JSON list of C-alpha atoms in Angstrom, two decimals:
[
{"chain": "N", "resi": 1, "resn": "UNK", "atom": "CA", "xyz": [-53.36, 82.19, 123.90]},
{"chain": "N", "resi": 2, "resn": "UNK", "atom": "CA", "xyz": [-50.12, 83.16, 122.74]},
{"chain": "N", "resi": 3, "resn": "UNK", "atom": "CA", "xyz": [-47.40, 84.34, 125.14]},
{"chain": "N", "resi": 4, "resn": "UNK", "atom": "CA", "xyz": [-46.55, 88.41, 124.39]},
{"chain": "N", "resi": 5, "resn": "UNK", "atom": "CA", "xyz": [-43.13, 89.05, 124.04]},
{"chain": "N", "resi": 6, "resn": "UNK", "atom": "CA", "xyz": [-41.64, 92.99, 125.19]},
{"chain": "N", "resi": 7, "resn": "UNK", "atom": "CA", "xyz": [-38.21, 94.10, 125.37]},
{"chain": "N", "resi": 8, "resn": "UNK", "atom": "CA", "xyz": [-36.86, 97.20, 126.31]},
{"chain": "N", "resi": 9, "resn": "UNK", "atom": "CA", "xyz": [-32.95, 98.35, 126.62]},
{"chain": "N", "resi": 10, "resn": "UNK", "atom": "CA", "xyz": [-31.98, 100.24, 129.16]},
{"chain": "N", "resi": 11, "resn": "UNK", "atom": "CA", "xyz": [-28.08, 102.46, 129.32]},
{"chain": "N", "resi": 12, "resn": "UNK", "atom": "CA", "xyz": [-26.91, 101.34, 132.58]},
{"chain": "N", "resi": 13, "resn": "UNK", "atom": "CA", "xyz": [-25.19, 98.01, 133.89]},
{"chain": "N", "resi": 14, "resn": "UNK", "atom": "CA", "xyz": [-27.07, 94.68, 134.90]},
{"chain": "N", "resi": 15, "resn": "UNK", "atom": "CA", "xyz": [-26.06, 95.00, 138.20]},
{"chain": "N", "resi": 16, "resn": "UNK", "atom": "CA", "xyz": [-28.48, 98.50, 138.72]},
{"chain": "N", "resi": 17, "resn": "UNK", "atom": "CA", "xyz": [-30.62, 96.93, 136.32]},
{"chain": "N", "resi": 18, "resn": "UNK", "atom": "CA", "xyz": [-31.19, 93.86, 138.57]},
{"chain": "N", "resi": 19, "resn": "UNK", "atom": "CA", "xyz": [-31.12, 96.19, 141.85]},
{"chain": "N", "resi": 20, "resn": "UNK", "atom": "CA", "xyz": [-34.27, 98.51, 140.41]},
{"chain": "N", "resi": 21, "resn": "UNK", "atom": "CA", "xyz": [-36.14, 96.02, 138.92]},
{"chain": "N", "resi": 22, "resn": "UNK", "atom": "CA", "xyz": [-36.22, 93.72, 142.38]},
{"chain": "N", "resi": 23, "resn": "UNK", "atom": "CA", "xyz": [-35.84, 96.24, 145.15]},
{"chain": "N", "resi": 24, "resn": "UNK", "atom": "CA", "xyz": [-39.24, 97.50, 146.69]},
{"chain": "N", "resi": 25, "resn": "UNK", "atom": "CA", "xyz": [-37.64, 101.43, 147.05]},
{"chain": "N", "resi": 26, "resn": "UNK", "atom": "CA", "xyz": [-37.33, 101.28, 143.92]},
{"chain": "N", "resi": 27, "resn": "UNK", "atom": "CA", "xyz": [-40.35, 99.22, 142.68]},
{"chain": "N", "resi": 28, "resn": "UNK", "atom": "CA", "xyz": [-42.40, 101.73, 144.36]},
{"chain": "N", "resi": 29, "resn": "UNK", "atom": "CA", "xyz": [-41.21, 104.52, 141.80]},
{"chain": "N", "resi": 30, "resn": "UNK", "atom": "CA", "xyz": [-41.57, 102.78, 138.62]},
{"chain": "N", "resi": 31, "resn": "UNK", "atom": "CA", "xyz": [-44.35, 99.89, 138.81]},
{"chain": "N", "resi": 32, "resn": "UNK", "atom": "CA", "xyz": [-47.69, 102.13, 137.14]},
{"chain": "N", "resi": 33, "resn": "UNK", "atom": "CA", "xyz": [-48.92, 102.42, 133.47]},
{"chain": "N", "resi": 34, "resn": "UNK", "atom": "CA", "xyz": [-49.37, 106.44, 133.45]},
{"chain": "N", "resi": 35, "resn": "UNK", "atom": "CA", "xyz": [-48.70, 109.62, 135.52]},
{"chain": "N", "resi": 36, "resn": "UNK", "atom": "CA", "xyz": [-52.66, 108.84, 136.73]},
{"chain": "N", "resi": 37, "resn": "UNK", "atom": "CA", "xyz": [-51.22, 105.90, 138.58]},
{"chain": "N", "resi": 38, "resn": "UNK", "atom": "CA", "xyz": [-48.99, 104.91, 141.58]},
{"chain": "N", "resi": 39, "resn": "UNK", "atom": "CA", "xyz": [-47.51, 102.14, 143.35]},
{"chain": "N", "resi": 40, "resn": "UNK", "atom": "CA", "xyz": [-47.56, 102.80, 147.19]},
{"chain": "N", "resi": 41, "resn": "UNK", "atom": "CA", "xyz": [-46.53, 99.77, 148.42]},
{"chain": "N", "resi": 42, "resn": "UNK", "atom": "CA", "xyz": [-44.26, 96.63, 147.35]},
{"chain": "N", "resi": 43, "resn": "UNK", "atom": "CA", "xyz": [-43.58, 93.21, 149.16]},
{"chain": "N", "resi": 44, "resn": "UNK", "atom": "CA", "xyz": [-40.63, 90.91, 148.03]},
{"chain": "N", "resi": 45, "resn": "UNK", "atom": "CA", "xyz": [-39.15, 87.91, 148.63]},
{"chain": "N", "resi": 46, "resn": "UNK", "atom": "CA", "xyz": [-36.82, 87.24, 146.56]},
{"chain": "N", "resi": 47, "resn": "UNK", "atom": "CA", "xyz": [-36.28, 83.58, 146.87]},
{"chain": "N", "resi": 48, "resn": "UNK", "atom": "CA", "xyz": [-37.69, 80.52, 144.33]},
{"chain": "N", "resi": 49, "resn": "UNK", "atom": "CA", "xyz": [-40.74, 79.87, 146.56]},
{"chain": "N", "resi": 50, "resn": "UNK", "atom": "CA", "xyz": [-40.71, 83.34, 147.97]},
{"chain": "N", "resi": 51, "resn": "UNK", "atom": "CA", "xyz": [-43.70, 85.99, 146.92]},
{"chain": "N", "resi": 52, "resn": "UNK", "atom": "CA", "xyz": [-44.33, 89.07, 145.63]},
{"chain": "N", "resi": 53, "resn": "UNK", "atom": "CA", "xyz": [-47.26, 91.60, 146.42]},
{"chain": "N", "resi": 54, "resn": "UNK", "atom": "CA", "xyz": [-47.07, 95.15, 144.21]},
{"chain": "N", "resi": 55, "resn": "UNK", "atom": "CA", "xyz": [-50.15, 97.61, 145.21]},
{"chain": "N", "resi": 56, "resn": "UNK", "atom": "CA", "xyz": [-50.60, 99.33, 142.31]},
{"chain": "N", "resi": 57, "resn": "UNK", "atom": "CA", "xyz": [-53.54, 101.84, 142.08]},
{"chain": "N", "resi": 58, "resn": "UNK", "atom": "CA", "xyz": [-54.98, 105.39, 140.62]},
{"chain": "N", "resi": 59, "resn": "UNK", "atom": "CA", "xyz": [-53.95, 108.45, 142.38]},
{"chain": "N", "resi": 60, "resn": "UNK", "atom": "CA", "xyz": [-57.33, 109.41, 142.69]},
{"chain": "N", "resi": 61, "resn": "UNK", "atom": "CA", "xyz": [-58.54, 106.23, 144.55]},
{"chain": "N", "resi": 62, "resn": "UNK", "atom": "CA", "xyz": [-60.78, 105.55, 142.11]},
{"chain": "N", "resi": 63, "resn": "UNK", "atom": "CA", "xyz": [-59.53, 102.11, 141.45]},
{"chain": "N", "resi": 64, "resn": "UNK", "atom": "CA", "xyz": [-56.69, 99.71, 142.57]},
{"chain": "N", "resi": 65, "resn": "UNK", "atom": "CA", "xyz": [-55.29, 96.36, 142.82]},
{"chain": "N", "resi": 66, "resn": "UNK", "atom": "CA", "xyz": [-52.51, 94.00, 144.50]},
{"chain": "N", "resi": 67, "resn": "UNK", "atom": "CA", "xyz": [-50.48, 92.60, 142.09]},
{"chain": "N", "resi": 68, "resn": "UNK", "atom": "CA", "xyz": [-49.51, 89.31, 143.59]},
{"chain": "N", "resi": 69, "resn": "UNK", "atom": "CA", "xyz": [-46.68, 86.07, 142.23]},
{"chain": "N", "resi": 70, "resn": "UNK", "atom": "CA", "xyz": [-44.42, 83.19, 143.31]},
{"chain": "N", "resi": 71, "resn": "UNK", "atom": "CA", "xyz": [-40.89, 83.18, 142.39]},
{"chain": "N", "resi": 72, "resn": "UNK", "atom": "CA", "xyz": [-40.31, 79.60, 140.49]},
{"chain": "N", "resi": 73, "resn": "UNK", "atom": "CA", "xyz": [-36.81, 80.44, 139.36]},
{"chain": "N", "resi": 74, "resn": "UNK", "atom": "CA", "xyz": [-34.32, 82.99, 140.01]},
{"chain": "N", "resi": 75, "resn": "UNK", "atom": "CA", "xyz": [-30.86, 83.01, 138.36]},
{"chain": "N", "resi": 76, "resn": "UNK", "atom": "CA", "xyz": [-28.96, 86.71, 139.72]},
{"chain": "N", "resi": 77, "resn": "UNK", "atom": "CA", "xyz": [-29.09, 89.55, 136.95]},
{"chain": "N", "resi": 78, "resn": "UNK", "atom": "CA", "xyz": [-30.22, 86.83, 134.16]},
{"chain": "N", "resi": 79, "resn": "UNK", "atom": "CA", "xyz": [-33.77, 85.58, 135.06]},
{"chain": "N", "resi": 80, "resn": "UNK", "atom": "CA", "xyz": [-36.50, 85.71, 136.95]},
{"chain": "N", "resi": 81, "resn": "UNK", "atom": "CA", "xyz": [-39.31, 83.07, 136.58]},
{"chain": "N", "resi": 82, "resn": "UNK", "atom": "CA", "xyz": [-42.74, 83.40, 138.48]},
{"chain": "N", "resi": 83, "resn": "UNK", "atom": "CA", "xyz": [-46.57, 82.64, 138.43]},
{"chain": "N", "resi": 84, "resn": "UNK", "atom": "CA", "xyz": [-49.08, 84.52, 139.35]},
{"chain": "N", "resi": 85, "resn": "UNK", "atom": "CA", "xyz": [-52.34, 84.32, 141.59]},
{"chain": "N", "resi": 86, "resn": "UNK", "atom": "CA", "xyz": [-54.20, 83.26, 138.53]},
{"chain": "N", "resi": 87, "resn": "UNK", "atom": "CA", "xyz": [-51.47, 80.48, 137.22]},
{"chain": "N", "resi": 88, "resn": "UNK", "atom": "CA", "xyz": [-50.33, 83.13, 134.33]},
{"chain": "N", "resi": 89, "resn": "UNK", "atom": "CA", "xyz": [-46.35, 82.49, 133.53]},
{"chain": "N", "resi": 90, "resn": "UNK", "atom": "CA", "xyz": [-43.92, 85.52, 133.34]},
{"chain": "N", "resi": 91, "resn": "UNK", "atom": "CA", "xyz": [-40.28, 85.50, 132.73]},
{"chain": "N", "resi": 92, "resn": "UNK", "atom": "CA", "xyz": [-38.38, 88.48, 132.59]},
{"chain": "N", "resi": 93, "resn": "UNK", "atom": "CA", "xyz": [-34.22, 88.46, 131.06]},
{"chain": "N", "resi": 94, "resn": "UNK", "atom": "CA", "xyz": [-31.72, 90.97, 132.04]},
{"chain": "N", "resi": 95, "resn": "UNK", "atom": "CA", "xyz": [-29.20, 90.28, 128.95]},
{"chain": "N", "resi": 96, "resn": "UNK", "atom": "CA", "xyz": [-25.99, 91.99, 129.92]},
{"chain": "N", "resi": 97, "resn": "UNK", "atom": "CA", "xyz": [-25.32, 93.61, 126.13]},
{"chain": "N", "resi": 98, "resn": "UNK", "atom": "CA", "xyz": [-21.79, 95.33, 127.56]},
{"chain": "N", "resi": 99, "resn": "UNK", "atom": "CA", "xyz": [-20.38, 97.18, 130.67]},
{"chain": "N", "resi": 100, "resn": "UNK", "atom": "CA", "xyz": [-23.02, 99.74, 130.36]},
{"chain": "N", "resi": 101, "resn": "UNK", "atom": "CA", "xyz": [-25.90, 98.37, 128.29]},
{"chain": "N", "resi": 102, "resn": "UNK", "atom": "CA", "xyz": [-28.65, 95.82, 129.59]},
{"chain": "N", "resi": 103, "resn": "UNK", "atom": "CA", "xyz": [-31.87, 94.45, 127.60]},
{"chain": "N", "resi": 104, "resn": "UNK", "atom": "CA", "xyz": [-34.46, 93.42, 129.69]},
{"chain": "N", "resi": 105, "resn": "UNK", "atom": "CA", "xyz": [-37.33, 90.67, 127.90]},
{"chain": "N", "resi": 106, "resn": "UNK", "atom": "CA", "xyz": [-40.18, 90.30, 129.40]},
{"chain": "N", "resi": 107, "resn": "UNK", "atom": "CA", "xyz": [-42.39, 87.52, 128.29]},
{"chain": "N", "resi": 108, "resn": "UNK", "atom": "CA", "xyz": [-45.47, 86.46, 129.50]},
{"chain": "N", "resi": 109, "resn": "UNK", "atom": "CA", "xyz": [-49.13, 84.61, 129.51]},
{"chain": "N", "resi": 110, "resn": "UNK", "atom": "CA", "xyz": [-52.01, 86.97, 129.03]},
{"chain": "N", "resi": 111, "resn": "UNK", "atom": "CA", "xyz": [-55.01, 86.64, 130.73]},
{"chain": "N", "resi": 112, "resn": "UNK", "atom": "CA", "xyz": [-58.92, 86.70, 129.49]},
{"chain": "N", "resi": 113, "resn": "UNK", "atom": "CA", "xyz": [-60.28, 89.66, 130.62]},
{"chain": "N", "resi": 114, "resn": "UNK", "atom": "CA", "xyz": [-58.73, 92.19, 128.53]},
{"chain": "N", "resi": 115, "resn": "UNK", "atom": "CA", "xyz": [-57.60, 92.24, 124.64]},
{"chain": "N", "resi": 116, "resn": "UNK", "atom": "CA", "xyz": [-53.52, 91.48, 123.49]},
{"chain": "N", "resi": 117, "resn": "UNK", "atom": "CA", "xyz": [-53.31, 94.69, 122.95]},
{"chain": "N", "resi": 118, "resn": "UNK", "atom": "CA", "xyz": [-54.05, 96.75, 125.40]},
{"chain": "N", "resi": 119, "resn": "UNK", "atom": "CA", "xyz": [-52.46, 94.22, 127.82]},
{"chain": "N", "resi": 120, "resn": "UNK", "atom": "CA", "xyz": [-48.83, 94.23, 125.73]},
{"chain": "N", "resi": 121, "resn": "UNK", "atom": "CA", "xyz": [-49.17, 98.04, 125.82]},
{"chain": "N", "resi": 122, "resn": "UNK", "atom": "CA", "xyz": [-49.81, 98.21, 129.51]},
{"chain": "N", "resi": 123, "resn": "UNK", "atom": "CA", "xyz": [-46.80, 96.26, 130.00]},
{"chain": "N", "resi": 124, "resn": "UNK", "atom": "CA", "xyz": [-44.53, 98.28, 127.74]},
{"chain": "N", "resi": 125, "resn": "UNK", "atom": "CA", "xyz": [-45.62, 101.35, 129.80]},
{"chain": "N", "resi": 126, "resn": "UNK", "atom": "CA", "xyz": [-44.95, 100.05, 133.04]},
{"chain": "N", "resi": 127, "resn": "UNK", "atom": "CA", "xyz": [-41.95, 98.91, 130.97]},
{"chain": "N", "resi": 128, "resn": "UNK", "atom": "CA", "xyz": [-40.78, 102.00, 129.35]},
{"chain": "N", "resi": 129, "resn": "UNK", "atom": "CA", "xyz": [-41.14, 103.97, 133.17]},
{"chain": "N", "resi": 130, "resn": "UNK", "atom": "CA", "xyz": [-38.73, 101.11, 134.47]},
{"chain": "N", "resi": 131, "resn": "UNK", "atom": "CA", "xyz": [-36.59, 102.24, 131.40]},
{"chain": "N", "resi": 132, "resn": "UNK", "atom": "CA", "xyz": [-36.71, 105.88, 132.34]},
{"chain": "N", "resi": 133, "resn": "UNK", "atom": "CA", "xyz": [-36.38, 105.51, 136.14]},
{"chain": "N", "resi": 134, "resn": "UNK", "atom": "CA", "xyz": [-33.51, 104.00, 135.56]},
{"chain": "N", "resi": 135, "resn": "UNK", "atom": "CA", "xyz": [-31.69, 105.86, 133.45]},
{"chain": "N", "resi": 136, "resn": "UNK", "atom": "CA", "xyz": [-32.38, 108.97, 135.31]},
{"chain": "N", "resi": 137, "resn": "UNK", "atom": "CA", "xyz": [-31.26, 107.54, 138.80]}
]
């Protein structure tokens, strides 16, 4: 299958950019698809080699799941590189577009469970929260 490609940009410098997307405080107020959703806990290394564990889950209880990858490559506000449990490549770009301006790519390996679709559009809405967390903080 084909890699899916989502970009977003965000008004604020690559520095907060880098900061929100990596930090678990922060992580913890952005990381779900809808309002129906949460993210109540966050692990991070943040070292090639290191992990990552995001709990992300409805509010209800009704369902959840750890969200769980291993850094490959890191390059500070530019790139992150990682796997996760199931082998499935992401990379994510922080392109710094001027002082105050920062697109951030995401582009990664779906998996086999669930159609293109609906997996790009989960991904732009945990996407497009990042966006507006950010912003707004």
């Amino acid at each position: 299958m084909e890699p899916i490609k989502i970009e977003i940009t965000i008004l604020a410098p690559v520095q907060k950019v880098w900061n929100y997307y990596n930090t678990p405080e922060h992580i913890t107020q952005w990381n779900f698809a809808s309002d129906t959703w949460e993210c109540p806990s966050t692990e991070v290394d943040l070292k090639e080699g290191g992990t990552f564990k995001i709990r992300m889950q409805a509010k209800d209880g009704s369902f959840g799941f750890d969200f769980v990858g291993i850094y490959d490559e890191i390059i500070p506000e530019r790139s992150l590189i990682y796997h996760t449990e199931d082998n499935r490549k992401v990379i994510v770009m922080f392109d710094k577009i001027d002082e105050t301006t920062t697109k951030v790519t995401q582009i990664f390996d779906p998996e086999k469970q669930n159609p293109v679709e609906m997996q790009r559009d989960g991904w732009y809405a945990i996407l497009n929260n990042f966006h507006k967390y950010v912003e707004n903080n």
